Coordinates of C-alpha atoms in Angstrom, one line a residue:
M2 CA -47.6 22.3 -29.1
A3 CA -46.6 19.8 -31.7
E4 CA -43.7 20.1 -34.1
E5 CA -46.1 20.1 -37.1
D6 CA -47.9 23.2 -35.9
Y7 CA -44.8 25.3 -36.8
G8 CA -43.0 23.5 -39.6
T9 CA -39.3 23.4 -39.3
A10 CA -37.6 24.1 -36.0
N11 CA -35.9 27.2 -37.4
F12 CA -39.2 29.0 -37.7
R13 CA -40.6 28.1 -34.3
P14 CA -41.3 31.0 -31.9
A15 CA -39.4 29.1 -29.2
N16 CA -37.4 32.1 -28.0
R17 CA -38.0 35.8 -27.5
G18 CA -38.7 35.1 -23.8
N19 CA -41.7 32.9 -24.7
K20 CA -43.7 36.0 -25.4
L21 CA -45.6 34.3 -28.2
K22 CA -46.3 31.1 -26.4
A23 CA -49.8 31.8 -25.2
R24 CA -50.7 33.6 -28.4
M25 CA -49.7 30.8 -30.7
A26 CA -51.9 28.4 -28.7
E27 CA -55.0 30.3 -29.7
P28 CA -56.9 28.7 -32.6
S29 CA -57.4 32.0 -34.4
T30 CA -53.6 32.5 -34.5
R31 CA -52.8 29.0 -35.7
A32 CA -55.4 29.3 -38.5
T33 CA -53.7 32.3 -39.9
Y34 CA -50.1 31.3 -39.3
K35 CA -47.8 31.0 -42.2
Y36 CA -44.4 29.4 -42.2
S37 CA -42.2 32.4 -42.3
I38 CA -39.4 33.9 -40.3
M39 CA -41.5 37.0 -39.3
H40 CA -44.9 36.4 -37.6
P41 CA -47.6 37.8 -39.9
R42 CA -49.8 38.8 -37.1
L43 CA -48.9 42.0 -35.3
I44 CA -48.6 41.7 -31.6
D45 CA -51.5 43.8 -30.2
E46 CA -50.0 44.0 -26.8
Q47 CA -49.9 47.6 -25.5
T48 CA -47.8 48.9 -22.7
K49 CA -48.3 51.6 -20.2
I50 CA -46.1 53.5 -17.8
E51 CA -47.0 53.3 -14.1
K52 CA -45.4 55.2 -11.3
I53 CA -44.4 52.9 -8.4
G54 CA -43.0 55.0 -5.6
K55 CA -40.4 57.3 -7.1
K56 CA -39.8 55.0 -10.1
R57 CA -41.6 54.5 -13.3
A58 CA -42.2 51.0 -14.6
I59 CA -43.4 49.8 -18.0
T60 CA -46.2 47.3 -17.6
R61 CA -48.6 45.5 -20.0
K62 CA -52.2 46.3 -20.5
Q63 CA -54.8 43.7 -21.1
R64 CA -54.6 42.2 -24.6
H65 CA -57.2 43.2 -27.0
G66 CA -59.8 40.5 -27.6
S67 CA -58.0 38.1 -25.4
H68 CA -57.6 37.1 -21.7
A69 CA -56.3 39.2 -18.9
D70 CA -52.8 38.6 -17.6
D71 CA -54.1 36.7 -14.7
D72 CA -55.8 34.2 -17.1
L73 CA -52.7 33.4 -19.2
G74 CA -52.0 30.2 -17.3
E75 CA -48.8 28.6 -15.9
D76 CA -47.2 28.4 -19.3
S77 CA -47.1 32.2 -19.6
P78 CA -43.7 33.7 -18.8
Y79 CA -45.5 36.6 -17.1
S80 CA -47.7 34.6 -14.7
G81 CA -46.7 34.9 -11.1
I82 CA -44.6 38.1 -11.6
S83 CA -45.4 41.0 -9.4
I84 CA -44.2 44.2 -10.9
D85 CA -45.1 46.1 -7.8
E86 CA -43.0 43.9 -5.6
I87 CA -40.0 44.1 -8.0
W88 CA -40.0 47.9 -8.2
A89 CA -41.1 48.7 -4.7
P90 CA -38.8 51.1 -3.0
I91 CA -36.8 49.9 0.1
E92 CA -38.8 50.6 3.2
S93 CA -36.0 50.2 5.8
P94 CA -32.2 49.8 5.7
E95 CA -32.5 46.2 6.9
D96 CA -34.2 45.3 3.6
V97 CA -30.9 45.9 1.7
K98 CA -29.5 42.5 2.8
N99 CA -32.3 40.8 1.0
I100 CA -31.5 42.5 -2.4
K101 CA -28.5 40.8 -3.9
P102 CA -27.5 43.6 -6.3
H103 CA -27.4 46.1 -3.4
V104 CA -25.3 43.7 -1.3
R105 CA -22.8 43.2 -4.1
T106 CA -22.5 47.0 -4.6
L107 CA -21.9 47.6 -0.9
R108 CA -19.3 44.8 -0.7
S109 CA -17.6 45.7 -4.0
R110 CA -14.0 46.9 -4.0
Q111 CA -14.1 48.5 -7.4
L112 CA -13.8 52.1 -5.9
K113 CA -10.7 51.1 -4.1
I114 CA -9.2 49.4 -7.2
M115 CA -10.0 52.6 -9.2
G116 CA -8.3 54.6 -6.5
H117 CA -5.1 52.5 -6.8
T118 CA -5.2 52.8 -10.6
L119 CA -5.5 56.5 -10.4
M120 CA -2.6 56.6 -8.0
E121 CA -0.4 54.7 -10.5
T122 CA -1.5 57.1 -13.2
I123 CA -0.5 60.1 -11.0
E124 CA 2.9 58.6 -10.3
T125 CA 3.5 57.8 -14.0
E126 CA 2.4 61.3 -15.2
T127 CA 4.5 63.0 -12.5
A128 CA 7.6 61.1 -13.7
K129 CA 6.9 62.1 -17.3
N130 CA 6.5 65.7 -16.3
Q131 CA 9.8 66.0 -14.5
P132 CA 11.9 66.4 -17.7
L133 CA 9.6 69.3 -18.9
V134 CA 10.0 71.0 -15.5
R135 CA 13.8 70.7 -15.7
L136 CA 13.7 72.1 -19.3
V137 CA 11.6 75.1 -18.1
D138 CA 14.1 75.7 -15.3
A139 CA 17.0 75.6 -17.7
L140 CA 15.4 78.0 -20.2
Q141 CA 14.7 80.4 -17.3
M142 CA 18.3 80.0 -16.0
D143 CA 16.9 78.6 -12.8
D144 CA 18.7 75.2 -13.0
P145 CA 22.0 75.4 -11.0
L146 CA 23.5 72.7 -13.1
L147 CA 22.9 74.6 -16.4
Q148 CA 23.7 78.2 -15.4
D149 CA 26.0 78.5 -18.4
L150 CA 23.3 77.5 -20.9
D151 CA 22.7 80.3 -23.4
L152 CA 20.7 79.5 -26.5
G153 CA 21.7 82.9 -28.0
D154 CA 25.3 81.6 -28.2
M155 CA 23.9 78.7 -30.3
G156 CA 22.3 81.1 -32.8
V157 CA 18.8 80.9 -31.5
P158 CA 17.0 84.2 -31.8
S159 CA 15.5 85.7 -28.7
E160 CA 12.0 85.7 -30.1
V161 CA 12.2 82.0 -30.8
Q162 CA 13.6 81.3 -27.3
R163 CA 10.7 83.2 -25.7
E164 CA 8.1 81.5 -27.8
F165 CA 9.6 78.1 -27.1
R166 CA 9.8 78.8 -23.4
D167 CA 6.1 79.8 -23.3
V168 CA 5.0 76.7 -25.1
V169 CA 7.0 74.4 -22.7
Q170 CA 5.6 76.4 -19.7
D171 CA 2.1 75.9 -21.0
C172 CA 2.7 72.1 -21.3
V173 CA 3.9 72.0 -17.7
N174 CA 1.0 74.0 -16.5
C175 CA -1.5 71.7 -18.3
N176 CA 0.2 68.7 -16.8
F177 CA 0.0 70.1 -13.3
E178 CA -3.6 70.9 -13.7
F179 CA -4.4 67.4 -15.0
L180 CA -2.6 66.0 -12.0
R181 CA -4.5 68.2 -9.6
Q182 CA -7.8 67.3 -11.1
I183 CA -7.1 63.5 -11.1
S184 CA -5.9 63.8 -7.5
M185 CA -9.2 65.4 -6.5
V186 CA -11.1 62.6 -8.3
R187 CA -9.0 59.9 -6.5
S188 CA -9.6 61.6 -3.1
K189 CA -13.4 61.7 -3.7
L190 CA -13.3 58.0 -4.8
M191 CA -11.5 57.0 -1.6
V192 CA -14.0 59.0 0.5
A193 CA -16.9 57.3 -1.2
H194 CA -15.2 53.9 -0.7
D195 CA -14.7 54.5 3.0
K196 CA -18.3 55.6 3.5
K197 CA -19.6 52.6 1.5
K198 CA -17.4 50.3 3.6
V199 CA -18.9 51.7 6.8
L200 CA -22.4 51.1 5.4
A201 CA -21.5 47.6 4.4
K202 CA -20.3 46.7 7.9
L203 CA -23.6 48.0 9.3
L204 CA -26.0 46.6 6.8
V205 CA -24.4 43.5 5.2
P206 CA -21.5 42.4 7.4
F207 CA -19.7 39.3 6.5
E208 CA -20.6 36.3 8.6
P209 CA -17.6 34.8 10.5
K210 CA -16.2 31.6 9.1
K211 CA -17.1 28.6 11.1

């Protein structure tokens, strides 16, 4: 296609995955084409959803009043693409090594890194929780170093002491529950990492360096 067919380069349909390449080559399209940013002719391509194995794929129907997908020629970005082959389910575990995204997932260390990050979070939150625990012990007269502490002698009413003690105790309980939940998440992450590591050794082992 010549430059004069489209005017300035800014308005050429050179991108968008070359979807308009074949359409713009048609005489009927060129005859009605105007030099504007938006193409005046609506794309009459329709799509349909096909079930391939257990997955659903969006594929193209034959264009209205035009050629079938097989007749688009080598210039079409869709020629030579087999949707069935791309979306076909894995038939055997040995096929995993031929699919790069699956190989990268099995060899990835992200779960282990997330486990280490959660461990650091647990240690940090535990350290932050220690002063609250000591404060609760002191308010309940359970701290051996602060047995003589009596807020009543400082003029704090008993009702205020009780309310303050309950609030601090709730904070400590919430922190302990958070630590328990995040510890469970970390444990499950590490189990998933260990199982994935076993699968990686069986299906996509690293080749020894020569």
